[in-house]
mmCIF file with all atom_site columns, C-alpha atoms in Angstrom:
data_model
loop_
_atom_site.group_PDB
_atom_site.id
_atom_site.type_symbol
_atom_site.label_atom_id
_atom_site.label_alt_id
_atom_site.label_comp_id
_atom_site.label_asym_id
_atom_site.label_entity_id
_atom_site.label_seq_id
_atom_site.pdbx_PDB_ins_code
_atom_site.Cartn_x
_atom_site.Cartn_y
_atom_site.Cartn_z
_atom_site.occupancy
_atom_site.B_iso_or_equiv
_atom_site.pdbx_formal_charge
_atom_site.auth_seq_id
_atom_site.auth_comp_id
_atom_site.auth_asym_id
_atom_site.auth_atom_id
_atom_site.pdbx_PDB_model_num
ATOM 1   C CA . MET N 1 1   ? -69.978 -98.396  75.526 1.00 0.00 ? 1   MET N CA 1
ATOM 2   C CA . PRO N 1 2   ? -73.331 -98.958  77.132 1.00 0.00 ? 2   PRO N CA 1
ATOM 3   C CA . GLY N 1 3   ? -73.361 -101.356 80.009 1.00 0.00 ? 3   GLY N CA 1
ATOM 4   C CA . PRO N 1 4   ? -75.998 -102.836 82.273 1.00 0.00 ? 4   PRO N CA 1
ATOM 5   C CA . SER N 1 5   ? -76.925 -100.790 85.326 1.00 0.00 ? 5   SER N CA 1
ATOM 6   C CA . ASP N 1 6   ? -77.774 -102.170 88.772 1.00 0.00 ? 6   ASP N CA 1
ATOM 7   C CA . SER N 1 7   ? -81.311 -103.000 87.610 1.00 0.00 ? 7   SER N CA 1
ATOM 8   C CA . GLY N 1 8   ? -80.007 -104.999 84.632 1.00 0.00 ? 8   GLY N CA 1
ATOM 9   C CA . ASN N 1 9   ? -81.093 -102.438 82.021 1.00 0.00 ? 9   ASN N CA 1
ATOM 10  C CA . ILE N 1 10  ? -78.712 -100.991 79.470 1.00 0.00 ? 10  ILE N CA 1
ATOM 11  C CA . VAL N 1 11  ? -77.884 -97.378  80.256 1.00 0.00 ? 11  VAL N CA 1
ATOM 12  C CA . HIS N 1 12  ? -76.639 -95.035  77.522 1.00 0.00 ? 12  HIS N CA 1
ATOM 13  C CA . ARG N 1 13  ? -74.573 -92.191  78.904 1.00 0.00 ? 13  ARG N CA 1
ATOM 14  C CA . ASP N 1 14  ? -73.274 -90.552  75.740 1.00 0.00 ? 14  ASP N CA 1
ATOM 15  C CA . TYR N 1 15  ? -75.708 -89.623  72.970 1.00 0.00 ? 15  TYR N CA 1
ATOM 16  C CA . GLU N 1 16  ? -73.217 -88.039  70.568 1.00 0.00 ? 16  GLU N CA 1
ATOM 17  C CA . CYS N 1 17  ? -72.804 -89.649  67.157 1.00 0.00 ? 17  CYS N CA 1
ATOM 18  C CA . ARG N 1 18  ? -69.334 -90.801  66.264 1.00 0.00 ? 18  ARG N CA 1
ATOM 19  C CA . LYS N 1 19  ? -67.644 -92.653  63.471 1.00 0.00 ? 19  LYS N CA 1
ATOM 20  C CA . PHE N 1 20  ? -67.877 -96.397  63.962 1.00 0.00 ? 20  PHE N CA 1
ATOM 21  C CA . PRO N 1 21  ? -65.663 -98.354  64.314 1.00 0.00 ? 21  PRO N CA 1
ATOM 22  C CA . MET N 1 22  ? -62.775 -96.228  65.566 1.00 0.00 ? 22  MET N CA 1
ATOM 23  C CA . SER N 1 23  ? -59.339 -97.781  65.759 1.00 0.00 ? 23  SER N CA 1
ATOM 24  C CA . VAL N 1 24  ? -58.548 -96.894  69.381 1.00 0.00 ? 24  VAL N CA 1
ATOM 25  C CA . THR N 1 25  ? -61.994 -96.665  71.011 1.00 0.00 ? 25  THR N CA 1
ATOM 26  C CA . ASP N 1 26  ? -63.274 -99.910  69.488 1.00 0.00 ? 26  ASP N CA 1
ATOM 27  C CA . ARG N 1 27  ? -59.905 -101.718 69.754 1.00 0.00 ? 27  ARG N CA 1
ATOM 28  C CA . CYS N 1 28  ? -59.587 -102.268 65.997 1.00 0.00 ? 28  CYS N CA 1
ATOM 29  C CA . GLU N 1 29  ? -55.831 -102.588 66.019 1.00 0.00 ? 29  GLU N CA 1
ATOM 30  C CA . ASN N 1 30  ? -55.676 -105.650 68.253 1.00 0.00 ? 30  ASN N CA 1
ATOM 31  C CA . ASP N 1 31  ? -58.748 -107.457 69.584 1.00 0.00 ? 31  ASP N CA 1
ATOM 32  C CA . ASN N 1 32  ? -61.440 -106.551 67.042 1.00 0.00 ? 32  ASN N CA 1
ATOM 33  C CA . LYS N 1 33  ? -59.361 -106.380 63.872 1.00 0.00 ? 33  LYS N CA 1
ATOM 34  C CA . ALA N 1 34  ? -61.506 -108.842 61.880 1.00 0.00 ? 34  ALA N CA 1
ATOM 35  C CA . PHE N 1 35  ? -64.744 -107.169 62.946 1.00 0.00 ? 35  PHE N CA 1
ATOM 36  C CA . CYS N 1 36  ? -63.509 -103.685 62.057 1.00 0.00 ? 36  CYS N CA 1
ATOM 37  C CA . LEU N 1 37  ? -62.283 -104.899 58.675 1.00 0.00 ? 37  LEU N CA 1
ATOM 38  C CA . ALA N 1 38  ? -65.637 -106.558 57.930 1.00 0.00 ? 38  ALA N CA 1
ATOM 39  C CA . TRP N 1 39  ? -67.680 -103.575 59.128 1.00 0.00 ? 39  TRP N CA 1
ATOM 40  C CA . THR N 1 40  ? -65.581 -101.078 57.161 1.00 0.00 ? 40  THR N CA 1
ATOM 41  C CA . SER N 1 41  ? -65.832 -103.290 54.061 1.00 0.00 ? 41  SER N CA 1
ATOM 42  C CA . ALA N 1 42  ? -69.618 -103.414 54.443 1.00 0.00 ? 42  ALA N CA 1
ATOM 43  C CA . ALA N 1 43  ? -69.741 -99.619  54.672 1.00 0.00 ? 43  ALA N CA 1
ATOM 44  C CA . PHE N 1 44  ? -67.551 -99.314  51.571 1.00 0.00 ? 44  PHE N CA 1
ATOM 45  C CA . LEU N 1 45  ? -69.715 -101.753 49.591 1.00 0.00 ? 45  LEU N CA 1
ATOM 46  C CA . ASN N 1 46  ? -72.818 -99.862  50.645 1.00 0.00 ? 46  ASN N CA 1
ATOM 47  C CA . GLU N 1 47  ? -71.298 -96.594  49.396 1.00 0.00 ? 47  GLU N CA 1
ATOM 48  C CA . ILE N 1 48  ? -70.520 -98.240  46.056 1.00 0.00 ? 48  ILE N CA 1
ATOM 49  C CA . ALA N 1 49  ? -74.113 -99.519  45.843 1.00 0.00 ? 49  ALA N CA 1
ATOM 50  C CA . LEU N 1 50  ? -75.321 -96.017  46.580 1.00 0.00 ? 50  LEU N CA 1
ATOM 51  C CA . GLY N 1 51  ? -73.314 -94.772  43.594 1.00 0.00 ? 51  GLY N CA 1
ATOM 52  C CA . PHE N 1 52  ? -74.816 -97.273  41.146 1.00 0.00 ? 52  PHE N CA 1
ATOM 53  C CA . GLY N 1 53  ? -78.341 -95.878  41.676 1.00 0.00 ? 53  GLY N CA 1
ATOM 54  C CA . PRO N 1 54  ? -77.712 -92.408  40.190 1.00 0.00 ? 54  PRO N CA 1
ATOM 55  C CA . ILE N 1 55  ? -75.539 -93.914  37.459 1.00 0.00 ? 55  ILE N CA 1
ATOM 56  C CA . SER N 1 56  ? -78.490 -96.158  36.489 1.00 0.00 ? 56  SER N CA 1
ATOM 57  C CA . LEU N 1 57  ? -80.769 -93.130  36.334 1.00 0.00 ? 57  LEU N CA 1
ATOM 58  C CA . LEU N 1 58  ? -78.255 -91.257  34.163 1.00 0.00 ? 58  LEU N CA 1
ATOM 59  C CA . ALA N 1 59  ? -78.047 -94.268  31.846 1.00 0.00 ? 59  ALA N CA 1
ATOM 60  C CA . ILE N 1 60  ? -81.837 -94.186  31.493 1.00 0.00 ? 60  ILE N CA 1
ATOM 61  C CA . LEU N 1 61  ? -81.782 -90.445  30.731 1.00 0.00 ? 61  LEU N CA 1
ATOM 62  C CA . PHE N 1 62  ? -79.096 -90.870  28.074 1.00 0.00 ? 62  PHE N CA 1
ATOM 63  C CA . GLY N 1 63  ? -80.804 -93.961  26.711 1.00 0.00 ? 63  GLY N CA 1
ATOM 64  C CA . VAL N 1 64  ? -84.178 -92.374  26.051 1.00 0.00 ? 64  VAL N CA 1
ATOM 65  C CA . SER N 1 65  ? -82.629 -89.526  24.060 1.00 0.00 ? 65  SER N CA 1
ATOM 66  C CA . THR N 1 66  ? -82.784 -91.417  20.740 1.00 0.00 ? 66  THR N CA 1
ATOM 67  C CA . HIS N 1 67  ? -84.794 -94.345  19.446 1.00 0.00 ? 67  HIS N CA 1
ATOM 68  C CA . SER N 1 68  ? -81.739 -96.465  18.585 1.00 0.00 ? 68  SER N CA 1
ATOM 69  C CA . ARG N 1 69  ? -80.310 -96.073  22.088 1.00 0.00 ? 69  ARG N CA 1
ATOM 70  C CA . ARG N 1 70  ? -83.665 -96.870  23.626 1.00 0.00 ? 70  ARG N CA 1
ATOM 71  C CA . ARG N 1 71  ? -83.490 -100.355 22.138 1.00 0.00 ? 71  ARG N CA 1
ATOM 72  C CA . ARG N 1 72  ? -80.026 -101.041 23.581 1.00 0.00 ? 72  ARG N CA 1
ATOM 73  C CA . ILE N 1 73  ? -80.008 -99.256  26.936 1.00 0.00 ? 73  ILE N CA 1
ATOM 74  C CA . TRP N 1 74  ? -81.891 -101.950 28.847 1.00 0.00 ? 74  TRP N CA 1
ATOM 75  C CA . ALA N 1 75  ? -78.795 -104.159 29.101 1.00 0.00 ? 75  ALA N CA 1
ATOM 76  C CA . ALA N 1 76  ? -76.722 -101.359 30.639 1.00 0.00 ? 76  ALA N CA 1
ATOM 77  C CA . VAL N 1 77  ? -79.480 -100.404 33.081 1.00 0.00 ? 77  VAL N CA 1
ATOM 78  C CA . ALA N 1 78  ? -80.047 -104.037 34.089 1.00 0.00 ? 78  ALA N CA 1
ATOM 79  C CA . GLY N 1 79  ? -76.296 -104.462 34.594 1.00 0.00 ? 79  GLY N CA 1
ATOM 80  C CA . LEU N 1 80  ? -75.977 -101.332 36.723 1.00 0.00 ? 80  LEU N CA 1
ATOM 81  C CA . VAL N 1 81  ? -78.979 -102.218 38.886 1.00 0.00 ? 81  VAL N CA 1
ATOM 82  C CA . SER N 1 82  ? -77.622 -105.773 39.224 1.00 0.00 ? 82  SER N CA 1
ATOM 83  C CA . LEU N 1 83  ? -74.270 -104.411 40.412 1.00 0.00 ? 83  LEU N CA 1
ATOM 84  C CA . GLN N 1 84  ? -76.131 -102.254 42.916 1.00 0.00 ? 84  GLN N CA 1
ATOM 85  C CA . ALA N 1 85  ? -78.054 -105.305 44.154 1.00 0.00 ? 85  ALA N CA 1
ATOM 86  C CA . ILE N 1 86  ? -74.863 -107.390 44.409 1.00 0.00 ? 86  ILE N CA 1
ATOM 87  C CA . CYS N 1 87  ? -73.189 -104.719 46.542 1.00 0.00 ? 87  CYS N CA 1
ATOM 88  C CA . GLN N 1 88  ? -76.276 -104.418 48.752 1.00 0.00 ? 88  GLN N CA 1
ATOM 89  C CA . ILE N 1 89  ? -76.555 -108.187 49.192 1.00 0.00 ? 89  ILE N CA 1
ATOM 90  C CA . SER N 1 90  ? -72.843 -108.359 50.077 1.00 0.00 ? 90  SER N CA 1
ATOM 91  C CA . THR N 1 91  ? -73.314 -105.624 52.678 1.00 0.00 ? 91  THR N CA 1
ATOM 92  C CA . PHE N 1 92  ? -76.351 -107.451 54.054 1.00 0.00 ? 92  PHE N CA 1
ATOM 93  C CA . GLY N 1 93  ? -74.384 -110.692 54.264 1.00 0.00 ? 93  GLY N CA 1
ATOM 94  C CA . ILE N 1 94  ? -71.455 -109.105 56.087 1.00 0.00 ? 94  ILE N CA 1
ATOM 95  C CA . VAL N 1 95  ? -73.674 -107.322 58.612 1.00 0.00 ? 95  VAL N CA 1
ATOM 96  C CA . THR N 1 96  ? -75.830 -110.420 59.170 1.00 0.00 ? 96  THR N CA 1
ATOM 97  C CA . ASP N 1 97  ? -72.788 -112.649 59.660 1.00 0.00 ? 97  ASP N CA 1
ATOM 98  C CA . THR N 1 98  ? -71.253 -110.144 62.056 1.00 0.00 ? 98  THR N CA 1
ATOM 99  C CA . TYR N 1 99  ? -74.489 -109.985 64.020 1.00 0.00 ? 99  TYR N CA 1
ATOM 100 C CA . LEU N 1 100 ? -75.036 -113.759 64.131 1.00 0.00 ? 100 LEU N CA 1
ATOM 101 C CA . THR N 1 101 ? -71.475 -114.574 65.179 1.00 0.00 ? 101 THR N CA 1
ATOM 102 C CA . SER N 1 102 ? -71.425 -111.749 67.776 1.00 0.00 ? 102 SER N CA 1
ATOM 103 C CA . SER N 1 103 ? -67.932 -110.837 66.689 1.00 0.00 ? 103 SER N CA 1
ATOM 104 C CA . PHE N 1 104 ? -68.122 -107.468 68.471 1.00 0.00 ? 104 PHE N CA 1
ATOM 105 C CA . PRO N 1 105 ? -68.530 -107.454 72.266 1.00 0.00 ? 105 PRO N CA 1
ATOM 106 C CA . SER N 1 106 ? -71.496 -105.063 72.443 1.00 0.00 ? 106 SER N CA 1
ATOM 107 C CA . PHE N 1 107 ? -73.378 -107.003 69.726 1.00 0.00 ? 107 PHE N CA 1
ATOM 108 C CA . GLU N 1 108 ? -74.366 -109.587 72.339 1.00 0.00 ? 108 GLU N CA 1
ATOM 109 C CA . ARG N 1 109 ? -77.185 -107.240 73.391 1.00 0.00 ? 109 ARG N CA 1
ATOM 110 C CA . ALA N 1 110 ? -77.880 -105.788 69.935 1.00 0.00 ? 110 ALA N CA 1
ATOM 111 C CA . ARG N 1 111 ? -80.960 -106.491 67.836 1.00 0.00 ? 111 ARG N CA 1
ATOM 112 C CA . PRO N 1 112 ? -81.573 -105.720 64.146 1.00 0.00 ? 112 PRO N CA 1
ATOM 113 C CA . GLY N 1 113 ? -83.511 -102.482 63.808 1.00 0.00 ? 113 GLY N CA 1
ATOM 114 C CA . THR N 1 114 ? -85.499 -100.582 61.229 1.00 0.00 ? 114 THR N CA 1
ATOM 115 C CA . ALA N 1 115 ? -82.443 -99.860  59.073 1.00 0.00 ? 115 ALA N CA 1
ATOM 116 C CA . TYR N 1 116 ? -81.764 -103.603 58.762 1.00 0.00 ? 116 TYR N CA 1
ATOM 117 C CA . ILE N 1 117 ? -85.314 -104.228 57.552 1.00 0.00 ? 117 ILE N CA 1
ATOM 118 C CA . LEU N 1 118 ? -85.207 -101.266 55.149 1.00 0.00 ? 118 LEU N CA 1
ATOM 119 C CA . HIS N 1 119 ? -81.884 -102.465 53.744 1.00 0.00 ? 119 HIS N CA 1
ATOM 120 C CA . THR N 1 120 ? -83.369 -105.921 53.195 1.00 0.00 ? 120 THR N CA 1
ATOM 121 C CA . LEU N 1 121 ? -86.338 -104.418 51.341 1.00 0.00 ? 121 LEU N CA 1
ATOM 122 C CA . CYS N 1 122 ? -83.939 -102.254 49.325 1.00 0.00 ? 122 CYS N CA 1
ATOM 123 C CA . TRP N 1 123 ? -81.835 -105.122 47.973 1.00 0.00 ? 123 TRP N CA 1
ATOM 124 C CA . ILE N 1 124 ? -84.916 -107.244 47.304 1.00 0.00 ? 124 ILE N CA 1
ATOM 125 C CA . SER N 1 125 ? -86.446 -104.401 45.284 1.00 0.00 ? 125 SER N CA 1
ATOM 126 C CA . SER N 1 126 ? -83.135 -103.914 43.426 1.00 0.00 ? 126 SER N CA 1
ATOM 127 C CA . VAL N 1 127 ? -83.135 -107.582 42.412 1.00 0.00 ? 127 VAL N CA 1
ATOM 128 C CA . LEU N 1 128 ? -86.759 -107.326 41.261 1.00 0.00 ? 128 LEU N CA 1
ATOM 129 C CA . VAL N 1 129 ? -86.062 -104.143 39.259 1.00 0.00 ? 129 VAL N CA 1
ATOM 130 C CA . ALA N 1 130 ? -83.010 -105.713 37.594 1.00 0.00 ? 130 ALA N CA 1
ATOM 131 C CA . PHE N 1 131 ? -85.047 -108.805 36.720 1.00 0.00 ? 131 PHE N CA 1
ATOM 132 C CA . GLY N 1 132 ? -87.913 -106.639 35.408 1.00 0.00 ? 132 GLY N CA 1
ATOM 133 C CA . VAL N 1 133 ? -85.635 -104.520 33.215 1.00 0.00 ? 133 VAL N CA 1
ATOM 134 C CA . LEU N 1 134 ? -83.898 -107.627 31.885 1.00 0.00 ? 134 LEU N CA 1
ATOM 135 C CA . LEU N 1 135 ? -87.189 -109.379 31.130 1.00 0.00 ? 135 LEU N CA 1
ATOM 136 C CA . THR N 1 136 ? -88.649 -106.281 29.457 1.00 0.00 ? 136 THR N CA 1
ATOM 137 C CA . GLY N 1 137 ? -85.519 -105.730 27.361 1.00 0.00 ? 137 GLY N CA 1
ATOM 138 C CA . ILE N 1 138 ? -85.406 -109.313 26.141 1.00 0.00 ? 138 ILE N CA 1
ATOM 139 C CA . SER N 1 139 ? -89.142 -109.259 25.403 1.00 0.00 ? 139 SER N CA 1
ATOM 140 C CA . ALA N 1 140 ? -88.841 -105.965 23.513 1.00 0.00 ? 140 ALA N CA 1
ATOM 141 C CA . GLY N 1 141 ? -86.009 -107.428 21.447 1.00 0.00 ? 141 GLY N CA 1
ATOM 142 C CA . ALA N 1 142 ? -88.194 -110.423 20.650 1.00 0.00 ? 142 ALA N CA 1
ATOM 143 C CA . GLY N 1 143 ? -90.893 -108.079 19.331 1.00 0.00 ? 143 GLY N CA 1
ATOM 144 C CA . HIS N 1 144 ? -93.515 -108.305 22.059 1.00 0.00 ? 144 HIS N CA 1
ATOM 145 C CA . ARG N 1 145 ? -95.822 -105.290 21.847 1.00 0.00 ? 145 ARG N CA 1
ATOM 146 C CA . TRP N 1 146 ? -96.312 -105.055 25.643 1.00 0.00 ? 146 TRP N CA 1
ATOM 147 C CA . ALA N 1 147 ? -92.565 -104.513 26.112 1.00 0.00 ? 147 ALA N CA 1
ATOM 148 C CA . ALA N 1 148 ? -91.688 -102.400 23.078 1.00 0.00 ? 148 ALA N CA 1
ATOM 149 C CA . GLY N 1 149 ? -94.744 -100.151 22.928 1.00 0.00 ? 149 GLY N CA 1
ATOM 150 C CA . ASN N 1 150 ? -96.264 -98.837  19.701 1.00 0.00 ? 150 ASN N CA 1
ATOM 151 C CA . ARG N 1 151 ? -93.010 -99.116  17.758 1.00 0.00 ? 151 ARG N CA 1
ATOM 152 C CA . PHE N 1 152 ? -92.224 -102.751 18.427 1.00 0.00 ? 152 PHE N CA 1
ATOM 153 C CA . TYR N 1 153 ? -89.602 -104.461 16.309 1.00 0.00 ? 153 TYR N CA 1
ATOM 154 C CA . GLN N 1 154 ? -90.618 -106.997 13.697 1.00 0.00 ? 154 GLN N CA 1
ATOM 155 C CA . PRO N 1 155 ? -87.763 -109.018 12.259 1.00 0.00 ? 155 PRO N CA 1
ATOM 156 C CA . ILE N 1 156 ? -87.532 -109.085 8.469  1.00 0.00 ? 156 ILE N CA 1
ATOM 157 C CA . PRO N 1 157 ? -88.265 -112.629 7.235  1.00 0.00 ? 157 PRO N CA 1
#
């Protein structure tokens, strides 16, 4: 773990990447059990969110194969992107709470970095995409030409 040197600056002595948190090195079995559980859960949720992205793209590819599927696929895509956003927001919440409560000893000197900002932008864009797909799908079902294109649906009176 990095520690302050004589001048008060943090000195990093080991630049090798390692899995984090580790049960023995990061004292996950006794002192930091709650932190390690939260951090591992955040990593797991982020992996699940990462899986929903390609599944959403596959749903779009299958959905555009026929005209009848094209009318129904928006709900599945909006649901998958919403699940992705929910997992990302949960990860963001866990990491933010862990950072704000300083529940890991070396987090006292930590600051959110570029990855934190990119993750924030990622879940915000996921929410906006899910909302956009949902709005477009509902509007296409209602017969709006801007949402359904040249073959918009007109209900039979």
